Coordinates of C-alpha atoms (C1' of nucleotides) in Angstrom, one line a residue:
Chain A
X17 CA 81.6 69.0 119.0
X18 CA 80.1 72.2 120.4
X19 CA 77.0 71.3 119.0
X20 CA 74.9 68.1 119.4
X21 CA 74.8 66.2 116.2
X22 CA 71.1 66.7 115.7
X23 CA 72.0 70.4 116.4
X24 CA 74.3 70.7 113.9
X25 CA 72.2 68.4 111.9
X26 CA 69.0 71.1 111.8
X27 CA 71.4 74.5 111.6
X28 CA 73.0 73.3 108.2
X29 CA 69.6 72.0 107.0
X30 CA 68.0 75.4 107.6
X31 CA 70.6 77.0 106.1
X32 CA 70.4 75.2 102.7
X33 CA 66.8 75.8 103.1
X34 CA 67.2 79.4 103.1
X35 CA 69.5 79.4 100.2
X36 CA 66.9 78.3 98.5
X37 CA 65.9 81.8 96.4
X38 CA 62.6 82.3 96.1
X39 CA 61.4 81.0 98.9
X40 CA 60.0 77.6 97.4
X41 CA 59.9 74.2 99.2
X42 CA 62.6 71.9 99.2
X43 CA 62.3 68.2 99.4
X44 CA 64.0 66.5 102.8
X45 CA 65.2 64.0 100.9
X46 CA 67.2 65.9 98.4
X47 CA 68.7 68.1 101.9
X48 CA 69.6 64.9 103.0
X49 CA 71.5 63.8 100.3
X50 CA 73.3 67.1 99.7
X51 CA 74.5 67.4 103.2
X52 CA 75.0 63.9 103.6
X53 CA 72.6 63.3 106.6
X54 CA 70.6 60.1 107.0
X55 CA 67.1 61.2 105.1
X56 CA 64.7 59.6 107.8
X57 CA 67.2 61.2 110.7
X58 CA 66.8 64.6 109.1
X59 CA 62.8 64.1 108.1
X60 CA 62.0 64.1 112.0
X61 CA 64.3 66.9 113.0
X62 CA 62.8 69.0 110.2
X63 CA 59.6 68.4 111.6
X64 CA 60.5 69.6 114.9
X65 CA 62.1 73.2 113.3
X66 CA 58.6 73.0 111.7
X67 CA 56.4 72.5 114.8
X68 CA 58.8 75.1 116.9
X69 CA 57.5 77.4 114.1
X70 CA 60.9 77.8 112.4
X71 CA 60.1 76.1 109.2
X72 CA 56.9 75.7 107.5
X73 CA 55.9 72.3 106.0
X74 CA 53.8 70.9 103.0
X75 CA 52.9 67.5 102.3
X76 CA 52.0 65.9 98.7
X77 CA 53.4 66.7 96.0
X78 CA 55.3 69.9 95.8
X79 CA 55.6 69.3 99.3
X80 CA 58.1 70.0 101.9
X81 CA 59.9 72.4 104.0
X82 CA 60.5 76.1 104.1
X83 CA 61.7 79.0 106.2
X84 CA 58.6 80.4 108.4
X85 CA 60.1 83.4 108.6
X86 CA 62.7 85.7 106.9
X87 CA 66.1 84.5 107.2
X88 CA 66.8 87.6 108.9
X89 CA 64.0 86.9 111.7
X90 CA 65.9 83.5 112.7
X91 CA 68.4 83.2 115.5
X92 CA 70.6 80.4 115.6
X93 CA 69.6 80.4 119.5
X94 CA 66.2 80.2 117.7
X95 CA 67.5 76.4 115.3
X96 CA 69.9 75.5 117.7
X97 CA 68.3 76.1 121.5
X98 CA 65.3 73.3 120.1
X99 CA 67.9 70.6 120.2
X100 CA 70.4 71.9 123.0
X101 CA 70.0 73.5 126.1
X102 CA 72.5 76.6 125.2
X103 CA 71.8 78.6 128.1
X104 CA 70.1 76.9 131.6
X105 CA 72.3 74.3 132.6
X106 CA 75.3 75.8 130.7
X107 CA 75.8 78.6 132.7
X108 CA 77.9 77.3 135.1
X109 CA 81.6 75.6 134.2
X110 CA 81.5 73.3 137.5
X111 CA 77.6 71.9 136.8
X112 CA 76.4 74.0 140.0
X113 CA 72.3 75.0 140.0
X114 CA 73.3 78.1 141.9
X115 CA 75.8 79.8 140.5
X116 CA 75.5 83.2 140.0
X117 CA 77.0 86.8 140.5
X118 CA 76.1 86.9 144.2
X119 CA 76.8 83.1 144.3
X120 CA 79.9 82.4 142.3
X121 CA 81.9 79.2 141.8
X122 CA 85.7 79.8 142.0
X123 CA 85.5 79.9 137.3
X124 CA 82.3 81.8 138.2
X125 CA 84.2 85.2 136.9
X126 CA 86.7 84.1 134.1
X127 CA 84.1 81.9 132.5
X128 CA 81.8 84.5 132.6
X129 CA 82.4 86.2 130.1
X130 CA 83.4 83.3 127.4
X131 CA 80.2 82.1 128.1
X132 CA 78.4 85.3 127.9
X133 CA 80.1 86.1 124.2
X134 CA 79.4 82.5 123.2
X135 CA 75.5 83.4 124.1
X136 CA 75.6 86.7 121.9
X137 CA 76.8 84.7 119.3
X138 CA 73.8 82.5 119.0
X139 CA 71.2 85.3 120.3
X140 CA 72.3 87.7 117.7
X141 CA 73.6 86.2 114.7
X142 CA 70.8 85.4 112.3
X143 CA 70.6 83.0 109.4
X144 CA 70.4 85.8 107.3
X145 CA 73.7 86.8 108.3
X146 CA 75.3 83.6 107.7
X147 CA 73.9 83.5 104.0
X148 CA 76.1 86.9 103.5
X149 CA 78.9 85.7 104.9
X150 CA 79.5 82.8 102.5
Chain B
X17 CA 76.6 71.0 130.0
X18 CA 79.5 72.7 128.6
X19 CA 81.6 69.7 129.7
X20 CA 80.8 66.1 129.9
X21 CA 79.9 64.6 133.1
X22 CA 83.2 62.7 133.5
X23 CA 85.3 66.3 133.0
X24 CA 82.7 68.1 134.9
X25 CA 83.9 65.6 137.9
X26 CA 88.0 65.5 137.0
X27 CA 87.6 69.3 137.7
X28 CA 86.2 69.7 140.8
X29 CA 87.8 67.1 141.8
X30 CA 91.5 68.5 140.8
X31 CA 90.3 71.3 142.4
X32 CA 89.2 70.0 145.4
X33 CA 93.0 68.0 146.0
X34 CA 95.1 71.1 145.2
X35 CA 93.0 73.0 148.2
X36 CA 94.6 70.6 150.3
X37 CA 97.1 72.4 152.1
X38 CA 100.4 71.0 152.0
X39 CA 100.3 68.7 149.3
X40 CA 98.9 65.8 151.8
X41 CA 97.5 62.9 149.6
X42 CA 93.2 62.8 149.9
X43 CA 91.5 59.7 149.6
X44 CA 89.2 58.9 146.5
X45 CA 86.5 58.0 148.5
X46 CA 86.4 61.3 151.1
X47 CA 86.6 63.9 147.5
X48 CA 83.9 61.8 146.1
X49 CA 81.8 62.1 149.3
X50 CA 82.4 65.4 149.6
X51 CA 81.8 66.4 146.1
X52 CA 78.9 64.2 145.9
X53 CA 80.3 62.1 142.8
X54 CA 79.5 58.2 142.8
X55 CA 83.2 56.6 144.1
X56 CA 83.8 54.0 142.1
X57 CA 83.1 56.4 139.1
X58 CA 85.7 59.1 140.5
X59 CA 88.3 56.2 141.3
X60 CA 88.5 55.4 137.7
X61 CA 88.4 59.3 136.0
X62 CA 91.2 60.2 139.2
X63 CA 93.4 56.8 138.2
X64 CA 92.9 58.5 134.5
X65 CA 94.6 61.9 135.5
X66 CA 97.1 60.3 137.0
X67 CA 97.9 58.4 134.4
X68 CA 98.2 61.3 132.3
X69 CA 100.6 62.9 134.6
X70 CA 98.4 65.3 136.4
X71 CA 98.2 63.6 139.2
X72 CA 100.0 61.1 141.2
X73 CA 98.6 58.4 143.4
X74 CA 100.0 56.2 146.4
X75 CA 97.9 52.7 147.2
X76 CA 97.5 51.4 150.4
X77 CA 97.2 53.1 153.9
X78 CA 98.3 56.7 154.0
X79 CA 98.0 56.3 149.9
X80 CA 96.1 58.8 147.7
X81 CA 95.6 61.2 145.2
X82 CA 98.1 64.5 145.2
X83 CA 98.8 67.1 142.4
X84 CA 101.6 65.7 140.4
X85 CA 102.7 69.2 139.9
X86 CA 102.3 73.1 141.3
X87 CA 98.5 74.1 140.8
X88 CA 100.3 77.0 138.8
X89 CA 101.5 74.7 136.3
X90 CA 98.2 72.8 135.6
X91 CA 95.9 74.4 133.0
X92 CA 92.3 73.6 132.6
X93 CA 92.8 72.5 129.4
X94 CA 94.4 69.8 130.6
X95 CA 92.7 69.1 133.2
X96 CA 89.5 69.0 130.9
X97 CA 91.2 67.4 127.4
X98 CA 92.1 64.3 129.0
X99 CA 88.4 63.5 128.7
X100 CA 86.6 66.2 126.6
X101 CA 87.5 67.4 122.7
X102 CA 88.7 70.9 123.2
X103 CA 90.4 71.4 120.4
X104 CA 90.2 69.3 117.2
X105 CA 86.5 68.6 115.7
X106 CA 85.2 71.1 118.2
X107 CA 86.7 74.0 115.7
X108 CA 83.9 74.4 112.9
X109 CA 80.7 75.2 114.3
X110 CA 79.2 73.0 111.3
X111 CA 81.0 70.1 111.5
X112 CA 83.5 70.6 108.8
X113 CA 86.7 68.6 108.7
X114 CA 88.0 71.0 106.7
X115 CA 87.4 74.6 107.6
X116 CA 89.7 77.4 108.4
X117 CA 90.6 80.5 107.4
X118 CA 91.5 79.5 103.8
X119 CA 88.5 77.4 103.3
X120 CA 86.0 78.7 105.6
X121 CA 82.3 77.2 106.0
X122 CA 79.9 80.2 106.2
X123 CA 79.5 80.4 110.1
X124 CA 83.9 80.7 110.4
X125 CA 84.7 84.2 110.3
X126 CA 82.0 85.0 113.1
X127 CA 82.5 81.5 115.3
X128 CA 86.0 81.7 115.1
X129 CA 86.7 84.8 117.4
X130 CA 83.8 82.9 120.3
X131 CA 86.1 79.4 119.9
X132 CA 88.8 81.3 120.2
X133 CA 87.9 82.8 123.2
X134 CA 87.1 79.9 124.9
X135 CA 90.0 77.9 123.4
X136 CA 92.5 81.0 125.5
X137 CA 90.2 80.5 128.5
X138 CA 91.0 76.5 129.1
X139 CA 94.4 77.0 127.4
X140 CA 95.8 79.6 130.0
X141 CA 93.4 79.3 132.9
X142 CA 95.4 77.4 135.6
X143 CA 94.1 75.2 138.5
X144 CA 95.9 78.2 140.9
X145 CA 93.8 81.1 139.0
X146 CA 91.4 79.4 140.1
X147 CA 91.8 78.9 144.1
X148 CA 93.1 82.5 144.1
X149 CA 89.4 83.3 142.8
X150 CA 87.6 81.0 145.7
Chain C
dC3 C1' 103.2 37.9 159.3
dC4 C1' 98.7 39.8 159.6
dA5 C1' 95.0 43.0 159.4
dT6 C1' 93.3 46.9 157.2
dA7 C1' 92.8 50.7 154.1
dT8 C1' 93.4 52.3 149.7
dT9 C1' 94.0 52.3 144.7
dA10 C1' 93.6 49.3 140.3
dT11 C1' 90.9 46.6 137.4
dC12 C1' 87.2 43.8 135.6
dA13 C1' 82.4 42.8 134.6
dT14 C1' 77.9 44.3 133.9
dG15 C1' 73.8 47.2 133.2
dG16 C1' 70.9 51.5 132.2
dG17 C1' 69.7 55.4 129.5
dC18 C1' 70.1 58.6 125.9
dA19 C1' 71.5 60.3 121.4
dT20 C1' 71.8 58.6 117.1
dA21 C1' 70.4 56.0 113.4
dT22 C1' 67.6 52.6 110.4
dG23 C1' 63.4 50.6 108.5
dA24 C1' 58.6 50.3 107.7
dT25 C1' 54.1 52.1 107.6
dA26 C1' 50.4 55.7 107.7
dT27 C1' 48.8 60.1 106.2
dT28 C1' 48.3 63.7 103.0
dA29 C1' 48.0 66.3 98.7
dG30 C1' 48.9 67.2 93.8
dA31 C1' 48.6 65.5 88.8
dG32 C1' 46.6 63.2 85.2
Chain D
dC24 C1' 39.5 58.3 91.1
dT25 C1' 43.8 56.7 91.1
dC26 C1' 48.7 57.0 91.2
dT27 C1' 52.5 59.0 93.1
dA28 C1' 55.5 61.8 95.9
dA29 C1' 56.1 63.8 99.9
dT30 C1' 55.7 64.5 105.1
dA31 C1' 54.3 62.2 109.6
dT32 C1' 54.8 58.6 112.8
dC33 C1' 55.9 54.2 114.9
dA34 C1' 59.0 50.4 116.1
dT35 C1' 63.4 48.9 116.6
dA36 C1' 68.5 48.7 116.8
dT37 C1' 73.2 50.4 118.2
dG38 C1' 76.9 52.6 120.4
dC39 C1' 78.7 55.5 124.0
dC40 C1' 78.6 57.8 128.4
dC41 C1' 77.6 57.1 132.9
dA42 C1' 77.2 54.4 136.8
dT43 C1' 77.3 50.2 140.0
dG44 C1' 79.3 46.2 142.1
dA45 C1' 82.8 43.0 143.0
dT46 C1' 87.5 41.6 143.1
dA47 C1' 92.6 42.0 142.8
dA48 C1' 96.8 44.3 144.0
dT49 C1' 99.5 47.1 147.0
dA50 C1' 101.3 49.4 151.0
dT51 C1' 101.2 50.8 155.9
dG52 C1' 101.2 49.8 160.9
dG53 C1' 101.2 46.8 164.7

DNA sequence: CCATATTATCATGGGCATATGATATTAGAG
DNA sequence: CTCTAATATCATATGCCCATGATAATATGG
């Protein structure tokens, strides 16, 4: 998995948040049955989208979780970087802490620039963007 | 990390034995020294690689680890799928069993061409490539 | 044969991601 | 005010990766 499972757990959440059309709170429990995720699992990873200021959450009644923002406003680097370090420690293929253009590793170069589209891929694609695509 | 700990250290470590110059076998203990990897650990993950036909090993005095073949003829992807999921589950950015191009899950037609990418690199990136680049 | 150096293997434990279960807190509806 | 549905939080369990330590097996050199 490229992802963490708590990772992957909070992208597909957000995204059937989003679906959600006019905006109005959906219920963890009824995400968590739809995707198939444990409900308690997903309830705490939820809150942490919601405390990174991703989601917004209600309690009560008519409670639960929403987007903060517009989908279009939200980076997957944004969902995704809460859970897993994507860039820091990623940078370099060997594990070095210095490894950098002055300072390569011998994969310093060809890795480069996989890692570097893999980056733009969650710094620029947006949830939005997702939602058109399927 | 991009890659577990365990492939992280089969890595350097491959790399570190094809450096030696004529094929000599290197002792676990002096790559794990001077790699700073815990021995007993690197004993076991180099025993692995052997095993799997990428090395080959020699006990007793004079014994070893040496490349089992020409560092031109070992790709990363090897190197790194004997204890990492490249391939396989590591496809569909959600977590899909069943995504491609026929059923794709909203995230493939954008993730694809990044896995892809990364996929080439490991797949035709060989253990020489990278010595010629140090 | 014996001493020694090295890989091969087994047994064990720590720590973290993942998951489960139970309880507390909050807010809407009647 | 009370009931209820929902999030928030705490406590606990589990499985795997990572690591350590000890022992067995093997091969070389004297």
């Amino acid at each position: 998995m490229i992802l963490s499972q708590t990772a992957e757990y909070a992208l597909r959440a957000v995204l059937a948040i989003a679906r959600e059309a006019d905006g109005k709170a959906v219920g963890a429990a009824r995400i968590a049955e739809e995707l198939g995720i444990p409900a308690n699992y997903l309830s705490k990873t939820l809150h942490q989208l919601a405390r990174a200021g991703i989601l917004e959450s209600a309690r009560g009644k008519l409670g639960g979780f929403r987007l903060a923002r517009a989908g279009d406003r939200i980076t997957l680097l944004e969902v995704v970087g809460e859970f897993d370090d994507i860039r820091g420690k990623r940078s370099c293929l060997l594990g070095r802490t210095t490894c950098s253009d002055h300072t390569p590793c011998v994969a310093h170069h060809r890795w480069k620039a996989v890692a570097e589209k893999q980056a733009a891929f969650f710094r620029d694609t947006t949830v939005a963007d997702l939602l058109r695509a399927g």
